[in-house]
Tab-separated table of C-alpha atoms in Angstrom:
chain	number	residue	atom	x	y	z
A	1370	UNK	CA	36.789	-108.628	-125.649
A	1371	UNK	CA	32.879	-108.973	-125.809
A	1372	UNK	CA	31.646	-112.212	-123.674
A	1373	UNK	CA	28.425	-114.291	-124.918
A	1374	UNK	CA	24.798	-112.567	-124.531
A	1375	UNK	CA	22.683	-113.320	-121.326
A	1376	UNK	CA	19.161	-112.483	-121.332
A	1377	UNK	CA	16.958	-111.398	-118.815
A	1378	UNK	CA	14.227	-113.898	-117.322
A	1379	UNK	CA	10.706	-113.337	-116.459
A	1380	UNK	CA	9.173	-115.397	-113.389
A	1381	UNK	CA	5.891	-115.931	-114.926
A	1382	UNK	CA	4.830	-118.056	-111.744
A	1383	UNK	CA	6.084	-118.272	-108.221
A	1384	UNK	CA	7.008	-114.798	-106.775
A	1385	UNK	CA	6.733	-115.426	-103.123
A	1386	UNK	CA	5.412	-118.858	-103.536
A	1387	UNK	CA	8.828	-120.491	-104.146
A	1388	UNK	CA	10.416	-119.108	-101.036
A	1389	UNK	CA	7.993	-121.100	-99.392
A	1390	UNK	CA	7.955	-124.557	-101.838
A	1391	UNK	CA	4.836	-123.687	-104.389
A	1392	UNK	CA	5.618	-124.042	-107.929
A	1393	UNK	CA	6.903	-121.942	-110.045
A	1394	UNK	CA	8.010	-121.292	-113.852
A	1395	UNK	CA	10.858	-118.856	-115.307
A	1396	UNK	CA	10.991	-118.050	-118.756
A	1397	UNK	CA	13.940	-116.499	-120.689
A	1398	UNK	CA	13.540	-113.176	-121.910
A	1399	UNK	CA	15.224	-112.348	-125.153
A	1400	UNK	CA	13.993	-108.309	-125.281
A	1401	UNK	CA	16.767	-107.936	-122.824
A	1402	UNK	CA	20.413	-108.681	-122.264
A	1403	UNK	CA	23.699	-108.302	-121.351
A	1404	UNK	CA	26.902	-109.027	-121.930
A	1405	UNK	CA	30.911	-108.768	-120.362
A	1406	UNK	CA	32.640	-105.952	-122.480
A	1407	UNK	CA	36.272	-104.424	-122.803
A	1408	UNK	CA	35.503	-100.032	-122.752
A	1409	UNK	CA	36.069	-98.845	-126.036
A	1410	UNK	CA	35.848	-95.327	-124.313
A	1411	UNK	CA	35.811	-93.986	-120.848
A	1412	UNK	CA	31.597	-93.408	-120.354
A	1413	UNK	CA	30.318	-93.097	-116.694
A	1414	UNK	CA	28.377	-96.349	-117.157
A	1415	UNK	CA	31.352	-98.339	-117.954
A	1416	UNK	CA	33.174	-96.928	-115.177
A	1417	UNK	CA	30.778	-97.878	-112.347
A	1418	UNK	CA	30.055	-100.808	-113.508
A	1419	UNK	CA	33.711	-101.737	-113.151
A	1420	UNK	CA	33.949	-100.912	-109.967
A	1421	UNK	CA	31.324	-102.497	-108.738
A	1422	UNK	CA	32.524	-105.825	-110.846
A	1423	UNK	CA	35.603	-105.059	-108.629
A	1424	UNK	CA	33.167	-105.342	-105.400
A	1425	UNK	CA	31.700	-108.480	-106.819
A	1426	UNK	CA	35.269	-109.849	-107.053
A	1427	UNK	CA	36.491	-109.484	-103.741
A	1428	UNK	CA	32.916	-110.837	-102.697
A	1429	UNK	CA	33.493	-113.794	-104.539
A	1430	UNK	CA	36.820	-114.613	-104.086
A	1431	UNK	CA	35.454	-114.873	-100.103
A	1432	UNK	CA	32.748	-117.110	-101.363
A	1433	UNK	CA	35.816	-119.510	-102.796
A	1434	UNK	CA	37.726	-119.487	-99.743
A	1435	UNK	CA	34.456	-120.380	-97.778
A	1436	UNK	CA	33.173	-122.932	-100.173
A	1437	UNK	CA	36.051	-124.726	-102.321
A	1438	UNK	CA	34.351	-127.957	-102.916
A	1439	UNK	CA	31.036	-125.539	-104.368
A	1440	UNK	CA	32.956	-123.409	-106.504
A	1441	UNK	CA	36.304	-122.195	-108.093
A	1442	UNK	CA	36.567	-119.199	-110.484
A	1443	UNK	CA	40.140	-118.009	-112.107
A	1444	UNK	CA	40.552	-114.932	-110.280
A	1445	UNK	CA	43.381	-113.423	-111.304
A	1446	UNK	CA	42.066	-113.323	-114.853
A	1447	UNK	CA	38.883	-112.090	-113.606
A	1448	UNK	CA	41.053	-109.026	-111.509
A	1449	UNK	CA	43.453	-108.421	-114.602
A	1450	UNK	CA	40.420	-108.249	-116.743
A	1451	UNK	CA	39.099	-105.670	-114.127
A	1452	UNK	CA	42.343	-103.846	-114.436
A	1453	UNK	CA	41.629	-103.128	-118.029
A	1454	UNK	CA	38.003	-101.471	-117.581
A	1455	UNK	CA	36.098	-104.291	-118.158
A	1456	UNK	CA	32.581	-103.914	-116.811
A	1457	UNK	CA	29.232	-105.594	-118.060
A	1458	UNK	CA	27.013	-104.220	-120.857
A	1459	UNK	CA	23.477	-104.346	-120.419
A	1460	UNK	CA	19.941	-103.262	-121.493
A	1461	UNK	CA	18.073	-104.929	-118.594
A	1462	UNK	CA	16.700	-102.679	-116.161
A	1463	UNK	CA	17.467	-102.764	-112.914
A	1464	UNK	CA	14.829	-103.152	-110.438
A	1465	UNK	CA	12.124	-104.328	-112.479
A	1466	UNK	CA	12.362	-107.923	-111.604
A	1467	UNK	CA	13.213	-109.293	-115.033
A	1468	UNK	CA	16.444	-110.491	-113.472
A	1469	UNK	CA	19.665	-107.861	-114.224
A	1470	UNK	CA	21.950	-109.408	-111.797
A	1471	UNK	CA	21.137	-113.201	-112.896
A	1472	UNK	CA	22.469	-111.914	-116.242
A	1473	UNK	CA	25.484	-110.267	-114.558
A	1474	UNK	CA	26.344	-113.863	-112.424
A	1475	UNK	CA	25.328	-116.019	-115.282
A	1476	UNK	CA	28.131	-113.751	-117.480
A	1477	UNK	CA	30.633	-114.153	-114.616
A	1478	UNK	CA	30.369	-117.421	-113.767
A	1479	UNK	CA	30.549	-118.302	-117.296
A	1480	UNK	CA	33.508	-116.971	-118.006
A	1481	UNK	CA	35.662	-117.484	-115.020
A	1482	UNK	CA	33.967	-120.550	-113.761
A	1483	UNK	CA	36.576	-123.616	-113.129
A	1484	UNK	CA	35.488	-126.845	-113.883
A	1485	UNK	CA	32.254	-125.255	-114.796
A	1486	UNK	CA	28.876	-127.166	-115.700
A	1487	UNK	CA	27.938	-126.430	-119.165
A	1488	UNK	CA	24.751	-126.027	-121.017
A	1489	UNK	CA	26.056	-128.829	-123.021
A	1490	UNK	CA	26.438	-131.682	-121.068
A	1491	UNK	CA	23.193	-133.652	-119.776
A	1492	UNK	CA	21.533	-131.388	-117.100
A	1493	UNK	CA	20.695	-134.065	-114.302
A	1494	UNK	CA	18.979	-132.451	-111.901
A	1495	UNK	CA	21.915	-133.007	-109.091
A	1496	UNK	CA	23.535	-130.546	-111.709
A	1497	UNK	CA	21.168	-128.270	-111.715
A	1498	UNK	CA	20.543	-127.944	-108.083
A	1499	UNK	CA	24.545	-127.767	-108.011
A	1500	UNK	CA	24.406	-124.579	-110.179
A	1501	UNK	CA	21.184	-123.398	-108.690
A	1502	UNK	CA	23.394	-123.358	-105.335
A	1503	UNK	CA	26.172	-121.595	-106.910
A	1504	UNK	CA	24.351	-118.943	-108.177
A	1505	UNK	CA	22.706	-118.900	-104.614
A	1506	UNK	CA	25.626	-117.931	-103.343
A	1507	UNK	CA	26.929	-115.264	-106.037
A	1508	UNK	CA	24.039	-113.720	-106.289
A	1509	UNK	CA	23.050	-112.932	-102.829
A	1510	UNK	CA	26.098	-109.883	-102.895
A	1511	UNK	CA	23.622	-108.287	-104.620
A	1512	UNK	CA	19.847	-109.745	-102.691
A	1513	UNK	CA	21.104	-110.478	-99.523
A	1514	UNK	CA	19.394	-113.387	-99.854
A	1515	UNK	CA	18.897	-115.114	-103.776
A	1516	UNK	CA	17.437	-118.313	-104.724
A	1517	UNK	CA	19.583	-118.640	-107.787
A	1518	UNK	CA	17.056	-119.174	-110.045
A	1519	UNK	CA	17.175	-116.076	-112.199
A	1520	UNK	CA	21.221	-116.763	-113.220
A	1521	UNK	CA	20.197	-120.578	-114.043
A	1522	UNK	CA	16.996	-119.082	-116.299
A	1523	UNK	CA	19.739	-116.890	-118.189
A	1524	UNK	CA	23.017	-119.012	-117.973
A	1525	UNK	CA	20.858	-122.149	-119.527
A	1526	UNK	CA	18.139	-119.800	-121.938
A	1527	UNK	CA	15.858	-122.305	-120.874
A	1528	UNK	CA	12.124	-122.367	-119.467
A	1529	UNK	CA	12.937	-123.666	-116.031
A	1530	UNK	CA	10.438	-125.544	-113.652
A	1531	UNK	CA	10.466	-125.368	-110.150
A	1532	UNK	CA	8.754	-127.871	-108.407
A	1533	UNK	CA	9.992	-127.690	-105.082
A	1534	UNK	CA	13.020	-126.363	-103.353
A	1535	UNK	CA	14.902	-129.543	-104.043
A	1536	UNK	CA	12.928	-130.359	-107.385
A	1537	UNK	CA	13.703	-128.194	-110.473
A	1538	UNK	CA	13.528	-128.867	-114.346
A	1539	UNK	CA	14.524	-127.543	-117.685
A	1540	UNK	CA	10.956	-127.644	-119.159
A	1541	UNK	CA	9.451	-126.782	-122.627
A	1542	UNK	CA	6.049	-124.600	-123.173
A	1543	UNK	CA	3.495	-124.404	-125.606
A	1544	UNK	CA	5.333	-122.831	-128.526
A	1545	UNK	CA	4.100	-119.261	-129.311
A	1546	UNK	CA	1.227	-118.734	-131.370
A	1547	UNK	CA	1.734	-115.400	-133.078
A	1548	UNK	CA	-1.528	-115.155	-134.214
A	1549	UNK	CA	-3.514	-115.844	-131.468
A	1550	UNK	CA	-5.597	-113.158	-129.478
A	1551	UNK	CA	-3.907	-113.887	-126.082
A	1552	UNK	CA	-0.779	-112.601	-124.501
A	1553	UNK	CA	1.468	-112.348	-121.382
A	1554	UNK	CA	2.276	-108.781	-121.479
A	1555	UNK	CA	4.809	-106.332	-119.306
A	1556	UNK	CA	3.152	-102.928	-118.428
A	1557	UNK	CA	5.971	-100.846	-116.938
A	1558	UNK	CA	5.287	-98.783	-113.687
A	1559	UNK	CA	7.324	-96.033	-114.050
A	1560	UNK	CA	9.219	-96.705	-110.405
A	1561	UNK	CA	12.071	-99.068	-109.349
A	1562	UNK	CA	11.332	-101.926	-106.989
A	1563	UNK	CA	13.734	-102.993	-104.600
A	1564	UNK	CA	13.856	-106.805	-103.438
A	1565	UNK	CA	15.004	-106.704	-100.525
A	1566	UNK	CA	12.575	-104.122	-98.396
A	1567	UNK	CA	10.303	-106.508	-99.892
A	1568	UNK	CA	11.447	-109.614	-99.408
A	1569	UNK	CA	11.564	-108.255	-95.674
A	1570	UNK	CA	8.029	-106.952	-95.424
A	1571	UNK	CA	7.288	-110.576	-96.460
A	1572	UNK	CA	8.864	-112.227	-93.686
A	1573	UNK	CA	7.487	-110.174	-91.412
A	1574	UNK	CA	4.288	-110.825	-92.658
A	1575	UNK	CA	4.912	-114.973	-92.763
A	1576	UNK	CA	4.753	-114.285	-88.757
A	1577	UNK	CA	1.417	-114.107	-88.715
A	1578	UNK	CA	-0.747	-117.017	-88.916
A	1579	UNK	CA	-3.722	-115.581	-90.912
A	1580	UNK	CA	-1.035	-114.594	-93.267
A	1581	UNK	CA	0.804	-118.125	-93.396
A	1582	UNK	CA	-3.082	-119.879	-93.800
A	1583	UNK	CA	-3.627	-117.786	-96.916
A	1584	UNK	CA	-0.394	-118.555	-98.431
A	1585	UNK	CA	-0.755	-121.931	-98.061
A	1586	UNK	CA	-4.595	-122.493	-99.238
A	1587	UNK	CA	-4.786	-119.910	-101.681
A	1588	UNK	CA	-1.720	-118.349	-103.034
A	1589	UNK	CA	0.348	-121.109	-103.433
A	1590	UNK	CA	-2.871	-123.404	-104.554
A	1591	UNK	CA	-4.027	-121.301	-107.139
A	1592	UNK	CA	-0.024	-120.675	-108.284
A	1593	UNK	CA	0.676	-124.031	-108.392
A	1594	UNK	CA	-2.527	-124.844	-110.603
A	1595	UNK	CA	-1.339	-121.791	-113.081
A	1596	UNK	CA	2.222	-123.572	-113.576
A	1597	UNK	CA	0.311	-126.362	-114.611
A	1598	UNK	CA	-2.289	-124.691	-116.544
A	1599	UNK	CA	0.422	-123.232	-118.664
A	1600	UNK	CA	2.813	-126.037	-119.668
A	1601	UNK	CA	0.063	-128.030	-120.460
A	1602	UNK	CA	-1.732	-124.980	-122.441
A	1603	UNK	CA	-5.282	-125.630	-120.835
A	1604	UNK	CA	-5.894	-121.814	-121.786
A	1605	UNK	CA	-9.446	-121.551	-120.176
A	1606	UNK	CA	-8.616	-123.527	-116.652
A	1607	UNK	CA	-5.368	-121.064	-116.600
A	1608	UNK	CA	-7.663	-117.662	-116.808
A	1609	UNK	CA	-9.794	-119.163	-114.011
A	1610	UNK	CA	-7.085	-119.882	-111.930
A	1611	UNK	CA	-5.107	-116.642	-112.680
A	1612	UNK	CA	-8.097	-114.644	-111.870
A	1613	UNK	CA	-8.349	-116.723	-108.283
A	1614	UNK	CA	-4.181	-115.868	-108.146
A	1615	UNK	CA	-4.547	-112.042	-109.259
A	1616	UNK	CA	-7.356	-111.730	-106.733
A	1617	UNK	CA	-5.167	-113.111	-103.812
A	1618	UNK	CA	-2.581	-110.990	-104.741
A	1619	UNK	CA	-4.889	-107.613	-104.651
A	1620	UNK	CA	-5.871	-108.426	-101.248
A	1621	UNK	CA	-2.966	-109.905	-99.355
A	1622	UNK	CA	0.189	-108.181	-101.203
A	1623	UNK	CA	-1.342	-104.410	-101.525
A	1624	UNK	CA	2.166	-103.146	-100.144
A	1625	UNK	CA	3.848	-104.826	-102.774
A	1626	UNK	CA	1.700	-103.224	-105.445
A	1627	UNK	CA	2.436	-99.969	-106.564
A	1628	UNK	CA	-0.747	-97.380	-105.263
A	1629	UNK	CA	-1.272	-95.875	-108.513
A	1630	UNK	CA	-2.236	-99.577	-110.160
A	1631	UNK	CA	-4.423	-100.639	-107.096
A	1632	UNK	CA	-7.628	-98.819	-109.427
A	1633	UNK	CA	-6.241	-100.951	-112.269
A	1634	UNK	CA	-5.616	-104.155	-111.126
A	1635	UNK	CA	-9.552	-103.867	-109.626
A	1636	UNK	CA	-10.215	-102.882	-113.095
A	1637	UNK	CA	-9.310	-106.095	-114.539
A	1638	UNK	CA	-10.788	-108.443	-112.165
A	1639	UNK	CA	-14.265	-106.756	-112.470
A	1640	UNK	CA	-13.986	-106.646	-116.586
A	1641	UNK	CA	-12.152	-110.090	-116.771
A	1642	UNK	CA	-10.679	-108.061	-119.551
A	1643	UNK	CA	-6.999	-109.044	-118.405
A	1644	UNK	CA	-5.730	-110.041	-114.960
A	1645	UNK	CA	-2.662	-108.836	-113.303
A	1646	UNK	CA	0.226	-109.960	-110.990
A	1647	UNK	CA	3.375	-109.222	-109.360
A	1648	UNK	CA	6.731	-109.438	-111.407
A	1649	UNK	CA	9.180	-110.582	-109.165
A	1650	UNK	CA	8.724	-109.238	-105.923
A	1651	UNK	CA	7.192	-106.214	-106.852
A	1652	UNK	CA	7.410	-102.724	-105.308
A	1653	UNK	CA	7.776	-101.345	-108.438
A	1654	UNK	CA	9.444	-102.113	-111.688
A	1655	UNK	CA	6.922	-104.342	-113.996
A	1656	UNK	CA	3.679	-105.697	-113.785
A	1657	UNK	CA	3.050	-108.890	-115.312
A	1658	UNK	CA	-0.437	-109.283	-116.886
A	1659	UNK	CA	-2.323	-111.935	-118.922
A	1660	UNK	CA	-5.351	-111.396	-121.500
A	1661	UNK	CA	-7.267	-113.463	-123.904
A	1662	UNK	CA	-7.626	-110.343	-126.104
A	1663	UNK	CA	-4.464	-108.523	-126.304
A	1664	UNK	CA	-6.121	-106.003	-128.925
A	1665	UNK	CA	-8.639	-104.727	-126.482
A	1666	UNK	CA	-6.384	-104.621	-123.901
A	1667	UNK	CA	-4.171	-102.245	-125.636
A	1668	UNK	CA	-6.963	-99.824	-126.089
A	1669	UNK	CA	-7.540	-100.371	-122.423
A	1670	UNK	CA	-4.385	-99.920	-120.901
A	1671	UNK	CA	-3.288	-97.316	-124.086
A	1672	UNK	CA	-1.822	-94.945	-121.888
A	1673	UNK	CA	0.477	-97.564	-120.425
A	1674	UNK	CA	3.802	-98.697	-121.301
A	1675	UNK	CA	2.523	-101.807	-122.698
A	1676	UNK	CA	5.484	-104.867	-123.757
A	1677	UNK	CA	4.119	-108.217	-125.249
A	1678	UNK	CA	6.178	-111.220	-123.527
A	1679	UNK	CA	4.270	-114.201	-125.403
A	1680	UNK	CA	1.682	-114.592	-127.338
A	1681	UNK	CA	-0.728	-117.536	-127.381
């Protein structure tokens, strides 16, 4: 047995924002993936990724009993599948906020899913808040607390727009210009980030009105004018805005930016060479970073792990 790929996703826009209604826009990521496999031989990996498939089983055959009318999944196939050493085969890391779990749920719920929506069938956006919800739910075993949105990015393959909460999209981009100068790039920091300490330190910062003012009129602003900036590919309004967004970020999310690329990050703003921002919710893991000359940027940053997401 070898299930259907999943890729990983990469939350270009949004990070923070979203939990508190900006926009935001996920984009599949086809570097990475992952897929539902039967062991061919007995490595460590395989093993503990069974059993904590098992975990996820119990967890969300508790999630059925609590919400039948949300969602059903064929259990005892999924357990006698278990039985046999299945376990999920992937490349995405873990803790670098390009989504490894939404690949793992996406897999799952694809598989074992009853009366499961399809990528086929005309995604209305009922539908798509209906699987956004599911994936809510399956996904927080692993978060504590998930919007659902990086499952939907991988079970669909498909840019997804968030407008609101309640308001989400399938949405297309400007296709990729390989030749051009710019480019969304990863750089890799070397550490795992963990969401939920994060996630935390956030909330405990949204108790603070300063805090709560500045998301409001700048973070989210200057987010929400990126999203747009991007679908519609006004290239020069984006880098203004990104630089207002990066610059936010540096002051306001220092915690969530690991110390050794505070110099860097400054770097960029000063040389408007390329601007950076968080990847998820940060803490580690990857950097996501934006340049209108990816050749000079790569002599910049040359003794960084450098990966180009899109080029434009």
């Amino acid at each position: 047995m070898k299930g259907p790929l999943f890729y990983s996703k990469i939350l270009l826009f949004g990070e923070y924002g979203i939990i508190k209604d900006s926009k935001g826009l996920s984009i599949p990521y086809n570097f990475f993936k992952g897929a539902l496999k039967s062991p061919d031989k007995d490595s460590e990996q395989a093993k503990k990724s069974n059993a904590s498939l098992k975990e996820f089983a119990e967890y969300l055959e508790q999630v059925q009993q609590e919400n039948t009318s949300l969602v059903r999944f064929n259990l005892e196939a999924l357990k006698n599948d278990l039985a046999t050493g299945m376990y999920f085969d992937s490349s995405i890391p873990q803790g670098y906020g390009v989504g490894s779990s939404g690949a793992l749920v996406a897999a799952i719920y694809d598989k074992y899913g009853l009366d499961k929506i399809t990528v086929l069938e005309n995604l209305t956006r009922e539908k798509l808040l209906k699987l956004k919800s599911i994936f809510s739910k399956m996904e927080s075993f692993y978060h504590g607390n998930s919007s659902g949105l990086d499952p939907l990015n991988s079970y669909l393959s498909l840019p997804i727009l968030i407008n609101s909460r309640d308001n989400i999209e399938s949405t297309s981009i400007p296709s990729q210009n390989f030749d051009g100068k710019g480019a969304v790039f990863l750089l890799d920091s070397g550490s795992i980030g963990e969401t939920a300490p994060m996630v935390h330190l956030f909330m405990e910062q949204m108790k603070h009105e300063g805090f709560r003012s500045m998301l409001k009129d700048q973070f989210i602003k200057h987010t929400d004018a990126c999203v747009e900036d991007f679908i519609t590919g006004n290239i020069k309004s984006l880098f203004g805005n990104l630089k207002q967004l990066s610059n936010v970020v540096l002051d306001n999310f220092k915690p969530m930016i690991p110390v050794e690329f505070h110099k860097l990050w400054k770097q960029g703003l000063e040389s408007n060479d390329y601007y950076l921002k968080l990847c998820g919710s940060g803490g580690g893991g990857y950097i996501l970073g934006f340049t209108e000359d990816i050749q000079k940027t790569r002599k910049i940053l040359k003794d960084y792990n450098l990966e180009v997401v899109y080029n434009f």
